[in-house]
Tab-separated table of C-alpha atoms in Angstrom:
chain	number	residue	atom	x	y	z
B	295	MET	CA	-13.063	-10.957	8.223
B	296	ALA	CA	-15.281	-8.489	11.366
B	297	ILE	CA	-13.509	-7.812	14.188
B	298	THR	CA	-14.400	-7.607	17.923
B	299	PRO	CA	-13.596	-4.395	19.789
B	300	GLN	CA	-11.363	-6.797	22.034
B	301	ASP	CA	-8.901	-7.768	18.976
B	302	ALA	CA	-9.365	-3.986	17.853
B	303	SER	CA	-8.238	-2.537	20.751
B	304	THR	CA	-5.073	-5.051	21.091
B	305	ARG	CA	-4.153	-4.930	17.670
B	306	ALA	CA	-4.137	-0.868	18.166
B	307	ARG	CA	-2.300	-0.883	21.290
B	308	GLU	CA	0.517	-3.084	18.869
B	309	ILE	CA	0.674	-0.365	16.511
B	310	CYS	CA	1.002	2.229	19.117
B	311	GLN	CA	3.382	0.368	21.228
B	312	LEU	CA	6.263	0.785	17.800
B	313	ALA	CA	7.297	4.179	18.148
B	314	PRO	CA	5.987	6.962	20.616
B	315	ILE	CA	5.081	8.986	18.057
B	316	VAL	CA	2.395	8.386	15.287
B	317	PRO	CA	3.169	10.941	12.260
B	318	VAL	CA	-0.036	12.702	11.896
B	319	LEU	CA	0.013	13.749	8.007
B	320	VAL	CA	-2.177	15.679	6.122
B	321	VAL	CA	-0.159	15.041	2.267
B	322	HIS	CA	-1.352	17.117	-1.051
B	323	ASP	CA	0.517	15.612	-3.164
B	324	VAL	CA	0.504	11.781	-4.001
B	325	ALA	CA	4.008	12.307	-5.142
B	326	HIS	CA	5.119	12.934	-1.784
B	327	ALA	CA	3.355	9.774	-0.464
B	328	ARG	CA	5.503	6.933	-1.263
B	329	PRO	CA	9.318	8.841	-0.666
B	330	LEU	CA	7.769	10.640	3.052
B	331	ALA	CA	6.653	7.024	3.823
B	332	GLU	CA	10.169	6.290	3.621
B	333	ALA	CA	11.608	9.101	4.887
B	334	LEU	CA	9.592	8.516	8.433
B	335	VAL	CA	9.901	4.543	8.406
B	336	ALA	CA	13.491	4.774	8.112
B	337	GLY	CA	13.954	7.744	10.549
B	338	GLY	CA	11.920	4.945	13.115
B	339	LEU	CA	8.469	5.913	12.556
B	340	PRO	CA	6.220	3.023	11.098
B	341	ALA	CA	2.691	3.560	12.134
B	342	LEU	CA	1.585	6.407	9.691
B	343	GLU	CA	-1.663	8.665	9.987
B	344	VAL	CA	-2.888	9.846	6.986
B	345	THR	CA	-5.598	11.994	7.648
B	346	LEU	CA	-8.950	12.082	5.070
B	347	ARG	CA	-8.702	15.957	4.750
B	348	THR	CA	-6.990	16.201	1.479
B	349	PRO	CA	-8.658	15.178	-2.105
B	350	ALA	CA	-5.324	12.905	-2.566
B	351	ALA	CA	-5.782	11.556	0.804
B	352	LEU	CA	-7.422	7.825	-0.030
B	353	ASP	CA	-3.822	7.362	-2.822
B	354	VAL	CA	-1.718	8.574	-0.317
B	355	VAL	CA	-2.577	5.697	2.155
B	356	ALA	CA	-2.248	3.517	-1.218
B	357	GLU	CA	0.724	4.945	-2.061
B	358	MET	CA	1.850	4.101	1.581
B	359	ALA	CA	0.824	0.858	1.668
B	360	LYS	CA	3.506	-0.401	-0.551
B	361	VAL	CA	6.760	1.089	1.593
B	362	LYS	CA	8.323	-1.432	2.821
B	363	GLY	CA	7.865	-1.926	7.252
B	364	GLY	CA	5.467	0.830	7.298
B	365	VAL	CA	1.906	0.179	8.993
B	366	VAL	CA	-0.339	2.885	7.423
B	367	GLY	CA	-4.117	3.998	8.810
B	368	ALA	CA	-6.912	6.594	7.898
B	369	GLY	CA	-7.388	9.427	10.263
B	370	THR	CA	-10.558	11.220	10.357
B	371	LEU	CA	-12.823	8.536	9.870
B	372	ILE	CA	-16.012	9.511	10.964
B	373	THR	CA	-18.286	7.640	8.799
B	374	PRO	CA	-19.530	4.155	6.966
B	375	GLU	CA	-18.309	5.795	3.728
B	376	ASP	CA	-15.199	6.759	5.162
B	377	VAL	CA	-14.385	3.086	6.580
B	378	THR	CA	-15.214	1.663	3.609
B	379	ARG	CA	-12.873	3.461	1.583
B	380	ALA	CA	-10.860	4.015	3.843
B	381	VAL	CA	-10.023	-0.147	3.878
B	382	ALA	CA	-10.198	-0.581	-0.233
B	383	ALA	CA	-7.487	2.039	-0.008
B	384	GLY	CA	-5.324	-0.244	2.109
B	385	ALA	CA	-5.775	1.340	5.661
B	386	GLN	CA	-4.284	-1.247	8.427
B	387	PHE	CA	-5.838	0.801	11.142
B	388	GLY	CA	-8.279	3.654	11.112
B	389	VAL	CA	-8.112	6.881	13.664
B	390	SER	CA	-10.892	9.235	14.583
B	391	PRO	CA	-11.768	12.363	16.874
B	392	GLY	CA	-14.567	10.740	18.371
B	393	ALA	CA	-16.413	7.597	18.121
B	394	THR	CA	-19.799	6.744	17.472
B	395	ASP	CA	-21.847	3.639	17.394
B	396	THR	CA	-22.567	3.726	13.766
B	397	LEU	CA	-18.878	4.607	13.174
B	398	LEU	CA	-17.640	1.286	15.082
B	399	ASP	CA	-20.042	-0.899	13.415
B	400	ALA	CA	-18.780	-0.293	10.090
B	401	ALA	CA	-15.323	-0.561	11.830
B	402	GLU	CA	-15.887	-3.700	13.066
B	403	ALA	CA	-17.577	-5.162	10.454
B	404	ALA	CA	-15.168	-4.607	8.478
B	405	GLY	CA	-12.168	-5.758	10.296
B	406	LEU	CA	-10.099	-2.288	10.405
B	407	PRO	CA	-9.042	-1.680	14.169
B	408	MET	CA	-9.792	1.202	15.285
B	409	LEU	CA	-8.385	4.190	17.771
B	410	PRO	CA	-11.695	5.984	18.583
B	411	GLY	CA	-11.064	9.214	20.538
B	412	ALA	CA	-12.118	10.462	23.638
B	413	ALA	CA	-11.766	13.417	25.581
B	414	THR	CA	-14.438	13.198	29.242
B	415	ALA	CA	-13.894	10.405	31.389
B	416	SER	CA	-17.295	9.746	30.319
B	417	GLU	CA	-16.675	9.112	26.629
B	418	ALA	CA	-13.729	6.821	28.293
B	419	MET	CA	-16.458	4.462	29.955
B	420	ARG	CA	-18.695	4.276	26.848
B	421	LEU	CA	-15.927	2.872	24.721
B	422	LEU	CA	-14.247	0.628	27.538
B	423	ASP	CA	-18.213	-0.421	27.832
B	424	ARG	CA	-18.334	-1.704	24.607
B	425	GLY	CA	-14.999	-3.038	24.526
B	426	TYR	CA	-12.440	-0.762	23.710
B	427	ASP	CA	-9.375	0.154	25.850
B	428	MET	CA	-6.835	1.652	23.584
B	429	LEU	CA	-7.619	5.046	22.709
B	430	LYS	CA	-7.221	8.172	21.556
B	431	PHE	CA	-7.267	11.729	23.692
B	432	PHE	CA	-8.199	14.267	21.296
B	433	PRO	CA	-8.227	17.626	21.048
B	434	ALA	CA	-5.311	16.634	23.468
B	435	GLU	CA	-3.728	20.809	24.728
B	436	ALA	CA	-7.553	22.299	24.349
B	437	SER	CA	-8.456	19.114	26.888
B	438	GLY	CA	-6.592	19.902	29.590
B	439	GLY	CA	-3.247	18.353	28.185
B	440	ALA	CA	-1.344	15.661	30.484
B	441	PRO	CA	-2.838	17.170	34.122
B	442	ALA	CA	-5.926	16.190	32.919
B	443	LEU	CA	-5.040	12.809	30.634
B	444	LYS	CA	-3.141	11.736	34.412
B	445	ALA	CA	-6.321	12.905	36.241
B	446	ILE	CA	-8.423	10.391	33.757
B	447	GLY	CA	-5.911	7.829	34.090
B	448	ALA	CA	-6.678	7.720	38.090
B	449	PRO	CA	-9.917	6.459	38.179
B	450	LEU	CA	-9.721	4.686	34.285
B	451	PRO	CA	-6.047	2.649	34.818
B	452	GLN	CA	-7.233	0.193	32.383
B	453	ILE	CA	-7.259	2.333	29.387
B	454	SER	CA	-4.817	3.384	27.758
B	455	PHE	CA	-4.178	6.703	25.305
B	456	CYS	CA	-2.559	8.151	22.649
B	457	PRO	CA	-2.662	11.737	22.716
B	458	THR	CA	-3.065	13.948	19.863
B	459	GLY	CA	-3.649	17.809	19.000
B	460	GLY	CA	-1.109	20.422	20.220
B	461	VAL	CA	1.428	17.568	20.776
B	462	SER	CA	5.034	19.122	19.935
B	463	PRO	CA	8.491	18.435	21.353
B	464	ASP	CA	7.902	20.691	23.883
B	465	ASN	CA	5.389	18.534	25.654
B	466	ALA	CA	5.936	15.890	24.102
B	467	ASP	CA	7.943	14.513	27.537
B	468	SER	CA	4.868	15.169	29.939
B	469	TYR	CA	2.380	12.926	27.809
B	470	LEU	CA	4.893	10.775	27.527
B	471	SER	CA	6.093	9.838	30.883
B	472	LEU	CA	2.646	9.264	31.906
B	473	PRO	CA	1.644	5.547	32.560
B	474	ASN	CA	-1.382	5.365	30.723
B	475	VAL	CA	-0.057	6.776	27.047
B	476	VAL	CA	1.225	4.179	24.402
B	477	CYS	CA	2.752	6.988	22.224
B	478	ALA	CA	1.027	10.285	20.957
B	479	GLY	CA	0.395	11.867	18.058
B	480	GLY	CA	2.098	14.404	16.426
B	481	SER	CA	2.712	15.933	13.045
B	482	TRP	CA	6.017	17.878	13.566
B	483	VAL	CA	7.961	15.066	12.201
B	484	ALA	CA	6.220	16.498	8.910
B	485	PRO	CA	6.123	20.436	8.210
B	486	ALA	CA	4.461	21.091	5.192
B	487	LYS	CA	7.347	23.732	4.735
B	488	LEU	CA	9.920	20.236	4.135
B	489	VAL	CA	7.072	18.047	2.319
B	490	GLU	CA	6.802	20.354	-0.192
B	491	ALA	CA	10.465	21.005	-0.760
B	492	GLY	CA	10.847	17.411	-0.618
B	493	ASP	CA	13.644	17.840	1.862
B	494	TRP	CA	13.143	13.820	2.930
B	495	ASP	CA	16.319	13.866	4.362
B	496	ALA	CA	15.704	16.220	7.041
B	497	ILE	CA	12.206	14.630	8.300
B	498	ARG	CA	14.356	11.515	8.458
B	499	ASP	CA	15.936	13.316	10.875
B	500	LEU	CA	12.971	14.684	12.871
B	501	ALA	CA	11.705	11.187	12.338
B	502	ARG	CA	15.213	10.008	14.440
B	503	ALA	CA	14.669	12.349	17.285
B	504	ALA	CA	11.301	11.571	17.621
B	505	SER	CA	11.790	7.841	17.876
B	506	GLN	CA	14.376	8.479	20.534
B	507	LEU	CA	11.881	9.926	23.444
B	508	PRO	CA	11.915	8.062	26.283
B	509	ARG	CA	8.562	6.398	27.247
C-alpha cells in the first residue's frame, strides 16, 4: 500500500523516538543476525538499521525481522531496486545517505517509510517541500557536526534529524541535546570484533548504556 511523504515521516519519527540511538549494522554472516538483534533489543535499542553493504544484508534483514520487539530497517537504499529488495526481505523502514525523486517515488509506492539523508539547508528544504520533516543528517561529523546541525535548526525548526556518520559515545550528547535531534545513528554498539566473537552479552551492555543517553 502506498504511503504519503507526510505519513512516511510520521512513521519514521515514531521509530526514531523508540531510543536515543539507532544501531547502524554491517553484518557479514547471517548466522549473527538473530542473536545480534536480540542483544540490541534486550539492551533497549529496538530500532535497527541494517546497511545493504554485504552480500548477506538482505538475509540479515529477514532474520532480524523475526526478533520480537525489534523494528528492522534497511540502510544505504539508493535505487528503486534497493527498495523492492528491502521490502521483500521484511524491512519496516528505509534509510538513505541522500535523496532522489526516483528513490522516494519508489519508497512511497511500496509503502516504505523513509529516513532520507540531507547535509545542507537546501537539501533539507527540498525534502520538506516534498513533505518529509524527519531526516537523516549525513555525514554528520564531516558536515560540521553538532554546531552545523544546530545552525540548520535555527531557520528550519520544523525539521527533525537523526545525525549519522562519526557519531560516537564521545560526541553523542552534543547531538542529542539539540532540539532538532530525535535520535542518532551509531555503529559503536555492535563493534565487529564483538560480533565476530559472538559476545552478545557485551553488545547488550553497550546497547543498554546507549539506551540511557539523555535527549
